[in-house]
XYZ file of C-alpha atoms in Angstrom:
633
model
C -0.026 -0.115 0.087
C 2.816 2.438 0.963
C 4.474 1.656 -2.480
C 1.313 2.391 -4.247
C 0.852 5.545 -2.438
C 4.303 6.495 -3.222
C 3.817 5.885 -6.901
C 0.675 7.633 -7.036
C 2.421 10.728 -5.465
C 5.341 10.578 -7.963
C 3.016 10.320 -10.871
C 1.019 13.221 -9.785
C 4.291 15.138 -9.615
C 5.189 13.984 -13.157
C 2.040 15.044 -14.579
C 1.992 18.285 -12.797
C 5.665 19.028 -14.119
C 4.517 17.913 -17.724
C 1.568 19.982 -17.619
C 3.468 22.929 -16.451
C 5.920 22.530 -19.453
C 2.762 22.273 -21.821
C 1.250 25.372 -20.541
C 4.635 27.314 -20.651
C 5.040 26.113 -24.354
C 1.571 27.012 -25.252
C 1.835 30.461 -23.669
C 5.247 31.014 -25.325
C 3.627 30.169 -28.769
C 0.783 32.515 -28.348
C 3.148 35.501 -27.383
C 5.406 34.645 -30.313
C 2.836 34.565 -32.947
C 1.530 38.392 -32.458
C 5.150 39.522 -32.396
C 6.077 38.106 -35.662
C 2.564 39.379 -37.131
C 3.481 42.822 -35.762
C 6.894 42.805 -37.168
C 5.316 42.045 -40.607
C 3.007 45.081 -40.348
C 5.673 47.324 -39.391
C 7.686 46.220 -42.510
C 4.756 46.777 -44.704
C 4.200 50.280 -43.550
C 7.911 51.135 -43.643
C 7.887 50.056 -47.384
C 4.646 52.127 -47.903
C 6.247 54.962 -46.254
C 9.465 54.603 -48.514
C 7.270 54.345 -51.733
C 5.304 57.683 -50.453
C 8.653 59.239 -50.001
C 9.864 58.169 -53.371
C 6.694 59.516 -54.822
C 7.211 62.862 -53.183
C 10.741 63.278 -54.388
C 9.423 62.553 -57.756
C 6.702 64.993 -57.569
C 8.902 67.668 -55.802
C 11.333 67.207 -58.594
C 8.846 67.697 -61.287
C 7.424 70.810 -59.637
C 10.956 72.209 -59.010
C 11.620 71.543 -62.624
C 8.583 73.543 -63.715
C 9.188 76.251 -61.161
C 12.890 76.799 -62.405
C 11.394 77.002 -66.121
C 8.790 79.789 -65.160
C 10.272 81.610 -62.354
C 13.992 81.113 -62.671
C 16.086 82.092 -59.635
C 12.781 82.760 -57.827
C 11.910 78.930 -58.006
C 13.601 78.955 -54.585
C 10.146 80.611 -53.405
C 7.818 78.099 -54.869
C 5.930 76.081 -52.110
C 3.193 73.547 -52.070
C -0.638 73.735 -50.961
C -0.636 74.252 -47.037
C 2.242 76.883 -47.236
C 0.399 78.888 -49.725
C -2.497 79.072 -47.354
C -0.424 80.550 -44.381
C -1.148 83.997 -42.969
C 0.141 86.393 -40.309
C -2.148 88.397 -38.227
C -1.413 91.915 -36.748
C -4.003 93.319 -34.355
C -4.261 96.419 -32.415
C -7.265 98.117 -30.603
C -8.574 99.542 -33.818
C -7.317 97.438 -36.758
C -7.005 93.919 -37.554
C -4.648 93.002 -40.552
C -4.245 89.281 -41.941
C -1.263 89.091 -44.501
C -1.259 86.178 -46.584
C 2.206 84.210 -47.343
C 1.175 84.295 -50.973
C 2.083 87.431 -52.298
C 2.974 89.076 -48.987
C -0.071 91.141 -49.263
C -3.043 92.106 -46.902
C -6.030 89.738 -47.550
C -8.091 91.270 -44.752
C -8.288 94.678 -43.084
C -10.927 95.075 -40.231
C -11.830 98.269 -38.623
C -12.811 96.950 -35.291
C -14.591 100.246 -34.063
C -17.003 100.213 -37.038
C -19.700 98.027 -38.324
C -21.303 97.996 -42.077
C -24.863 98.853 -42.609
C -26.183 95.468 -41.294
C -24.189 95.596 -38.296
C -21.539 93.033 -39.445
C -17.756 93.692 -38.867
C -16.617 96.138 -41.190
C -13.879 95.069 -43.577
C -12.142 97.447 -46.180
C -10.239 94.498 -47.403
C -11.666 90.781 -47.503
C -12.683 88.103 -49.927
C -9.952 88.909 -52.496
C -11.245 92.540 -53.274
C -7.818 93.879 -53.135
C -4.552 93.082 -54.963
C -1.022 94.224 -54.440
C 1.638 93.243 -57.012
C 5.008 94.030 -58.252
C 5.939 92.979 -61.634
C 9.706 92.837 -62.873
C 11.736 91.032 -65.134
C 14.978 88.924 -64.241
C 18.563 88.584 -65.848
C 17.510 85.257 -67.073
C 14.455 86.563 -69.023
C 11.713 85.633 -66.460
C 8.598 87.712 -65.913
C 7.914 87.744 -62.098
C 4.530 88.720 -60.440
C 4.912 88.813 -56.666
C 1.224 87.959 -55.951
C 1.993 84.517 -57.355
C 4.826 83.527 -55.188
C 5.319 82.439 -51.646
C 7.059 84.919 -49.056
C 8.515 83.622 -45.898
C 7.075 85.359 -42.842
C 8.421 86.456 -39.452
C 7.194 88.667 -36.645
C 8.927 90.813 -34.182
C 8.315 93.795 -31.735
C 9.618 97.487 -32.297
C 8.809 98.832 -28.733
C 5.064 98.400 -28.612
C 4.775 98.389 -32.331
C 4.155 94.805 -34.244
C 6.342 94.064 -37.054
C 5.844 91.640 -39.817
C 8.434 90.737 -42.426
C 7.665 88.892 -45.560
C 10.605 87.984 -47.921
C 10.464 86.564 -51.254
C 13.731 84.612 -51.479
C 16.300 83.707 -54.235
C 18.507 82.392 -51.402
C 18.942 83.035 -47.637
C 21.048 86.310 -48.498
C 18.932 87.406 -51.593
C 15.264 88.442 -51.253
C 12.651 91.067 -51.823
C 11.113 92.066 -48.721
C 7.827 93.627 -47.609
C 7.698 94.962 -44.030
C 4.538 95.998 -42.196
C 4.646 97.889 -38.932
C 1.346 98.259 -36.922
C 1.220 100.840 -34.227
C -1.198 101.002 -31.013
C -4.375 102.893 -31.899
C -3.086 104.064 -35.273
C -4.655 103.257 -38.658
C -1.557 104.361 -40.538
C 0.691 101.289 -41.197
C 4.323 101.694 -41.961
C 5.183 99.889 -45.153
C 8.347 99.394 -46.928
C 9.569 97.472 -50.021
C 13.215 96.771 -50.364
C 15.407 94.245 -52.069
C 18.601 92.677 -50.919
C 21.372 91.108 -53.055
C 19.106 91.300 -56.101
C 21.510 93.367 -58.196
C 22.261 90.595 -60.406
C 18.854 89.020 -60.541
C 16.449 92.049 -61.425
C 16.907 93.189 -64.879
C 17.217 96.829 -64.678
C 16.441 97.362 -68.332
C 12.877 96.390 -67.909
C 10.318 98.447 -66.126
C 9.408 97.403 -62.566
C 5.736 98.016 -62.150
C 3.790 98.316 -58.759
C 0.088 97.242 -59.370
C -2.558 98.021 -56.619
C -6.168 97.279 -57.315
C -9.162 97.468 -54.916
C -12.870 96.752 -55.519
C -14.966 99.153 -52.971
C -17.283 96.959 -50.925
C -20.760 98.369 -50.012
C -20.708 99.708 -46.273
C -23.529 102.108 -46.198
C -27.385 102.006 -46.205
C -27.792 103.841 -49.683
C -25.546 102.260 -52.230
C -26.534 104.996 -54.687
C -25.504 107.684 -52.198
C -22.312 105.677 -51.219
C -21.456 105.456 -54.666
C -21.631 109.177 -55.365
C -19.347 109.719 -52.421
C -16.828 107.043 -53.462
C -13.804 108.165 -55.591
C -10.153 107.932 -56.405
C -8.132 110.850 -55.036
C -4.439 111.571 -55.341
C -1.879 114.384 -54.578
C 0.851 115.399 -57.075
C 4.304 116.514 -55.917
C 3.565 120.247 -56.467
C 0.842 120.170 -53.839
C -2.099 119.809 -56.176
C -5.037 117.573 -55.111
C -7.253 115.891 -57.736
C -9.737 113.004 -58.221
C -11.316 111.010 -60.849
C -15.011 111.257 -62.045
C -17.438 109.707 -59.379
C -20.104 109.415 -62.164
C -18.503 107.159 -64.727
C -15.427 105.449 -65.750
C -12.462 107.558 -65.633
C -8.652 107.273 -66.006
C -5.745 109.543 -65.830
C -2.017 109.585 -66.083
C -0.184 111.643 -63.605
C 3.416 112.626 -62.801
C 5.184 112.919 -59.535
C 2.486 111.398 -57.493
C 2.868 111.538 -53.704
C -0.216 109.373 -52.573
C -3.071 107.615 -53.949
C -6.321 107.373 -51.989
C -9.272 104.887 -52.692
C -12.103 106.595 -50.739
C -15.178 104.727 -49.737
C -17.389 107.444 -48.617
C -16.646 107.284 -44.880
C -13.516 105.146 -45.051
C -10.225 105.287 -47.133
C -7.364 103.012 -48.152
C -4.426 105.253 -48.960
C -1.023 104.460 -50.251
C 1.826 107.107 -49.508
C 5.202 107.161 -50.698
C 8.267 109.154 -49.653
C 9.568 108.799 -53.137
C 6.975 110.085 -55.529
C 5.939 107.745 -58.328
C 7.358 109.460 -61.471
C 4.194 108.489 -63.272
C 1.011 106.812 -62.209
C -1.720 105.379 -64.274
C -4.979 105.686 -62.370
C -8.257 104.356 -63.286
C -11.831 104.209 -61.742
C -15.066 102.434 -62.726
C -18.367 102.477 -61.224
C -20.009 99.017 -60.743
C -23.480 100.293 -59.857
C -25.504 100.194 -62.990
C -28.773 99.839 -60.971
C -28.790 100.625 -57.267
C -31.905 98.096 -56.935
C -29.863 95.346 -58.286
C -26.072 95.929 -57.855
C -26.005 95.670 -53.743
C -22.605 94.383 -53.008
C -19.873 96.719 -54.466
C -19.506 100.278 -55.562
C -16.430 101.125 -57.734
C -13.316 99.421 -58.910
C -9.943 101.276 -58.575
C -6.606 100.371 -60.007
C -3.107 102.051 -60.086
C -0.026 101.242 -62.121
C 3.162 103.140 -61.258
C 6.634 102.359 -62.180
C 9.409 101.873 -59.560
C 12.784 102.776 -60.064
C 16.143 101.181 -58.656
C 18.487 103.064 -56.522
C 22.212 101.667 -56.959
C 20.449 98.450 -58.456
C 18.195 97.960 -55.411
C 14.495 98.739 -54.628
C 14.135 100.844 -51.644
C 10.679 102.588 -50.978
C 9.416 103.719 -47.599
C 5.806 104.119 -47.691
C 2.658 104.351 -45.494
C -0.666 102.518 -45.759
C -3.767 104.363 -44.322
C -6.644 101.905 -43.773
C -9.273 103.824 -41.639
C -11.936 106.394 -41.367
C -12.215 109.578 -42.859
C -11.821 111.882 -39.779
C -10.614 115.271 -40.814
C -8.373 115.868 -37.618
C -6.949 112.654 -37.680
C -6.094 112.650 -41.261
C -4.550 116.137 -40.998
C -2.424 115.126 -38.124
C -0.167 113.068 -40.551
C 0.909 116.211 -42.465
C 0.620 114.670 -45.685
C -2.364 116.442 -47.211
C -4.334 113.107 -47.214
C -7.334 114.986 -45.312
C -8.109 116.074 -48.966
C -9.783 112.624 -49.819
C -12.743 114.209 -47.823
C -14.475 116.342 -50.504
C -15.262 119.417 -48.077
C -15.668 121.654 -50.995
C -13.275 123.810 -52.946
C -12.031 127.182 -51.956
C -14.198 129.233 -49.664
C -16.616 126.368 -49.234
C -13.824 124.079 -47.900
C -12.339 126.656 -45.922
C -15.783 127.103 -44.151
C -16.154 123.638 -43.346
C -12.631 123.189 -41.816
C -12.450 126.309 -39.885
C -16.176 126.969 -38.934
C -18.525 123.857 -39.248
C -16.155 121.058 -38.105
C -15.022 122.907 -34.865
C -18.686 124.084 -33.963
C -20.161 120.617 -34.603
C -17.220 118.742 -32.787
C -17.656 121.305 -29.894
C -21.313 120.827 -29.513
C -21.061 117.015 -29.876
C -18.518 116.802 -27.275
C -20.634 119.221 -25.022
C -23.769 117.101 -25.415
C -22.061 113.624 -24.764
C -21.785 114.509 -21.171
C -25.575 114.590 -20.998
C -25.973 111.633 -23.511
C -27.348 113.889 -26.188
C -28.205 112.714 -29.650
C -26.712 113.891 -32.905
C -30.061 115.136 -34.054
C -30.085 117.493 -30.972
C -26.461 118.701 -32.023
C -27.694 119.304 -35.444
C -30.560 121.551 -34.167
C -27.979 123.369 -31.936
C -25.528 123.830 -34.730
C -28.423 125.312 -36.916
C -29.360 127.790 -34.259
C -25.711 128.936 -33.886
C -25.268 129.315 -37.680
C -28.549 131.312 -38.128
C -27.830 133.575 -35.162
C -24.523 134.183 -36.712
C -26.035 135.198 -40.063
C -28.786 136.996 -38.704
C -27.283 140.371 -39.303
C -27.190 139.495 -42.899
C -30.764 138.836 -42.910
C -31.368 142.048 -41.087
C -29.318 144.012 -43.593
C -31.244 142.323 -46.561
C -34.561 143.102 -45.022
C -33.784 146.675 -44.275
C -32.658 147.228 -47.891
C -35.968 145.695 -49.071
C -37.759 148.106 -46.754
C -35.950 151.056 -48.176
C -36.814 150.008 -51.699
C -40.215 149.753 -50.593
C -40.564 153.102 -49.183
C -39.142 154.696 -52.544
C -41.288 152.627 -54.733
C -44.039 155.449 -55.238
C -41.226 157.823 -56.385
C -39.641 155.183 -58.816
C -43.062 154.291 -60.152
C -43.558 158.017 -61.024
C -40.118 158.072 -62.603
C -41.335 155.088 -64.853
C -44.574 156.880 -65.605
C -42.585 159.913 -66.891
C -40.196 158.066 -69.043
C -42.248 154.974 -70.664
C -41.174 152.729 -73.273
C -38.094 151.059 -74.532
C -36.735 154.173 -75.973
C -36.390 155.964 -72.753
C -34.859 152.971 -70.888
C -31.372 154.570 -70.296
C -32.896 157.784 -69.135
C -35.240 155.887 -66.709
C -32.442 153.739 -65.197
C -30.323 157.037 -64.743
C -33.023 158.798 -62.997
C -33.915 155.912 -60.722
C -30.054 155.496 -59.813
C -29.935 159.181 -59.090
C -32.811 158.983 -56.717
C -31.431 155.997 -54.877
C -28.148 157.610 -54.541
C -29.555 160.946 -53.237
C -31.638 159.103 -50.740
C -28.631 156.925 -49.483
C -30.145 153.633 -50.858
C -27.605 151.127 -52.392
C -29.543 149.058 -54.842
C -26.938 146.207 -54.304
C -27.397 146.129 -50.550
C -30.150 143.820 -50.960
C -28.294 141.361 -52.984
C -24.838 141.275 -51.031
C -26.309 139.632 -47.859
C -27.968 136.913 -50.043
C -24.626 136.304 -52.006
C -22.905 135.919 -48.730
C -25.047 133.282 -47.495
C -24.609 131.120 -50.687
C -21.061 129.844 -49.601
C -22.730 128.837 -46.194
C -25.254 126.771 -48.120
C -22.738 125.020 -50.354
C -20.513 124.543 -47.429
C -23.101 122.461 -45.479
C -23.878 120.538 -48.612
C -20.597 119.090 -48.587
C -20.276 118.987 -44.586
C -23.121 116.739 -43.821
C -22.170 113.864 -46.216
C -18.611 113.861 -44.987
C -19.166 113.771 -41.091
C -18.518 110.339 -39.967
C -19.962 110.990 -36.465
C -23.365 111.199 -38.025
C -22.958 107.517 -39.440
C -25.651 105.032 -37.980
C -26.815 107.739 -35.563
C -30.618 107.754 -34.976
C -32.894 110.712 -34.509
C -36.655 110.448 -34.187
C -37.739 108.274 -37.039
C -34.386 108.386 -38.817
C -32.346 105.400 -38.035
C -29.043 106.951 -39.667
C -28.639 110.670 -40.100
C -25.825 110.091 -42.825
C -28.377 108.354 -45.003
C -32.122 108.847 -46.017
C -34.924 108.565 -43.357
C -37.494 106.173 -44.863
C -40.790 106.082 -43.345
C -42.308 103.961 -46.272
C -40.661 101.710 -48.983
C -41.915 99.721 -51.930
C -40.515 97.138 -54.023
C -42.210 97.782 -57.420
C -39.648 99.223 -59.916
C -40.836 102.416 -61.568
C -38.402 102.896 -64.219
C -37.959 106.727 -64.248
C -39.264 107.398 -60.600
C -37.176 104.709 -59.055
C -34.015 105.758 -60.510
C -34.575 109.510 -59.813
C -36.411 109.235 -56.556
C -35.837 105.759 -55.131
C -38.087 103.383 -53.976
C -38.881 104.944 -50.616
C -40.485 108.109 -49.076
C -38.453 110.195 -46.854
C -39.986 112.572 -44.460
C -37.480 115.122 -43.534
C -37.045 116.357 -47.102
C -40.802 116.875 -47.109
C -40.587 119.123 -43.960
C -37.618 120.902 -45.219
C -39.364 121.485 -48.771
C -42.510 122.863 -46.905
C -40.327 125.171 -44.809
C -38.479 126.559 -47.749
C -41.706 127.186 -49.450
C -42.944 129.468 -46.910
C -39.810 131.105 -46.418
C -39.482 131.983 -49.989
C -43.164 133.203 -50.086
C -42.493 135.601 -47.208
C -39.098 136.813 -48.715
C -40.445 137.097 -52.212
C -43.651 138.911 -50.996
C -41.325 141.693 -49.608
C -39.412 141.595 -53.001
C -42.438 142.133 -55.156
C -43.837 144.757 -52.940
C -40.948 146.674 -54.174
C -40.491 145.329 -57.692
C -40.876 147.486 -60.710
C -43.072 146.702 -63.534
C -41.622 144.570 -66.281
C -39.991 146.732 -69.109
C -40.626 146.061 -72.615
C -37.841 143.602 -73.906
C -36.992 142.570 -70.234
C -37.898 139.394 -68.570
C -40.932 139.541 -66.049
C -39.058 139.231 -62.638
C -42.354 138.673 -60.652
C -43.392 135.605 -62.935
C -39.802 134.257 -62.552
C -39.846 134.581 -58.869
C -43.264 133.016 -58.456
C -41.959 129.974 -60.593
C -38.812 129.673 -58.642
C -41.105 129.696 -55.280
C -42.751 126.396 -56.401
C -40.012 124.929 -58.512
C -37.284 125.016 -55.628
C -39.184 123.067 -53.057
C -40.212 120.394 -55.461
C -36.555 119.968 -56.652
C -35.467 119.745 -53.076
C -38.154 117.157 -52.440
C -36.848 114.740 -55.103
C -33.207 115.346 -54.740
C -33.111 115.354 -50.815
C -35.002 111.929 -50.878
C -31.864 109.803 -51.243
C -29.461 112.424 -49.509
C -28.488 112.403 -45.919
C -31.339 113.001 -43.351
C -28.998 115.102 -41.184
C -28.937 117.723 -44.054
C -32.665 117.724 -44.520
C -33.112 118.189 -40.900
C -30.609 121.218 -40.880
C -32.557 123.012 -43.707
C -35.883 122.459 -41.941
C -34.970 123.887 -38.847
C -32.867 126.537 -40.549
C -35.862 127.641 -42.549
C -38.130 127.762 -39.448
C -35.544 129.962 -37.610
C -35.307 132.284 -40.590
C -38.892 132.564 -40.954
C -39.038 133.424 -37.109
C -36.194 135.761 -37.377
C -37.949 137.677 -40.508
C -41.173 137.789 -38.554
C -39.514 139.489 -35.522
C -37.507 141.996 -37.685
C -40.486 142.762 -39.755
C -43.027 143.411 -36.989
C -40.760 144.523 -34.134
C -37.402 145.853 -35.509
C -37.988 147.637 -38.744
C -40.048 150.916 -38.740
C -40.935 152.143 -42.231
C -41.569 155.654 -41.023
C -38.097 156.041 -39.549
C -36.668 154.768 -42.568
C -38.447 157.278 -44.620
C -37.343 159.947 -42.233
C -33.881 159.012 -42.597
C -34.236 159.156 -46.257
C -35.349 162.540 -46.255
C -32.245 163.451 -44.106
C -29.836 161.640 -46.592
C -31.362 163.838 -49.259
C -30.391 167.108 -47.454
C -26.618 165.904 -47.002
C -24.320 166.782 -49.935
C -23.174 163.614 -51.652
C -19.647 162.519 -52.517
C -19.683 160.660 -55.746
C -17.030 157.745 -56.038
C -14.964 157.501 -59.040
C -16.634 154.161 -59.745
C -20.160 155.878 -59.834
C -18.702 158.756 -61.901
C -17.496 156.235 -64.587
C -20.926 154.557 -64.309
C -22.882 158.029 -64.945
C -20.610 158.965 -67.712
C -21.222 155.573 -69.465
C -24.839 155.767 -69.048
C -24.829 159.377 -70.351
C -23.029 158.154 -73.323
C -25.308 155.530 -73.855
C -28.242 157.745 -73.629
C -26.560 160.198 -76.108
C -26.161 157.217 -78.583
C -29.735 156.358 -77.968
C -30.885 159.906 -78.604
C -28.636 160.013 -82.018
C -30.296 156.761 -83.158
C -34.009 158.403 -82.599
C -32.800 161.423 -84.730
C -31.443 159.285 -87.425
C -34.612 157.197 -87.600
C -36.705 160.405 -87.874
């Protein structure tokens, strides 16, 4: 029994050892199989990777050969897909720029403090609407367009300024560089173009052209009105400013150009250069053929200007302004770029720059402390202007009153010398009467003429004042655009093109006010008007026609204009009516005027040399008229 038990124990131990060996063997086989399989997979992947590398080498070699054939030395700058789409962003509190590696040019420019008419972020450059290119030839007879090639970007800091450098390389030491420097809270970007080590690459015998194109995107409520205020402006080296036509396609070739501005109503993109362009070919084309259909862009601008080499190299320090048209800001650069704002020529522009802009900004700054609206600012500005001009209104009205007092005597002269044959004698007697009475026949015209510059200056001020943009007042949602209270979609061929598809209320109020103003003013004029002379136009009929014609024209013309201007004229005419009413009823006394005239007649009169020559001329004309009568008899 003991031997049998020992045998059983020995067998059990043997079986256990055999089982352990089998388990070890089995486990060892399972671990080995996946390892071999993994090894095979890695080999396959390695082979595939090797094949891909071989294919890339072949592809790159092909591309490189094509690039060398097309671009010559600049084949170094040719890159593939993902690098072409690379961009660099420069951003300040007011401006955000996105610059593409391809072409080294700005592809997005956003004005962060402004929105477009739909309250979306305002971009002056986006969606490939701008294009900056330098075209030149190389020594190996290749034509290079920088917009087609890849620049190598790098960024740095210059104090608080952000700097982006883009290099179009021939080698690591030979390149064409665009350098952008963005300053905090400034819309002016320092921009330079220079070449390094390309003296033996660029062909100096071929013309080097800078090409700059931009299609102006719609930013405002009325595209028709915006298009009228969108234009290409430029300054020549002699300090003369000019612009291309806003109404149709226009092009000019100018010499020694200091800057070129693509103005888009309230915003501008301006290229300045410290080295004037010797010649610039400028072109502008209106893209708005029908304001009801063409609703995305206004005008296309293009500039082509040759660049010159200095000691075989390009070296241009420029500036690029991308921002709002604010007169004070533009003038602060001392480059004359404030002239992109069409404030009027001569005396009209002087009045806007030195009178209306300071008054408007003073009042707006004053009211901002009380959360005042710009509609209230316009009303206060109207009050200030009318009070300043009230002496002219007074002088004009006094002159009219004097003429009214003299009317019976002038009627007597007309009756004494009737007919066309006595015209010269009649005029001579009337002038003598006026001179003797101390009445100047031009005194009533001069105040009216002095008010005309103010009218035309305001006509330019309101469309240019960016502070009115998107500012609401009463029913108007934008004082820089029309104030529609009713709109319709039906297209009426003639009416829609001239009047528009909306009804504005402020122009109606302004037209009614100007009608009553002209009626009161012409009532005073007609009361002293002389009867129509034979062969002379009937002034009374003409004045009556103007009294009805002017408000109607204003009604139609101002329907698409800035509602701020219509508001001004409405308030201005109401104030003028009030001032005239006060002058007529409480200031002017016709009896005192008559007494003053009698006193003037008693005083000896000194005749000026001008009046003496005028009297002599009239006497000669009268003598010739008498001689003609005798010859006829």
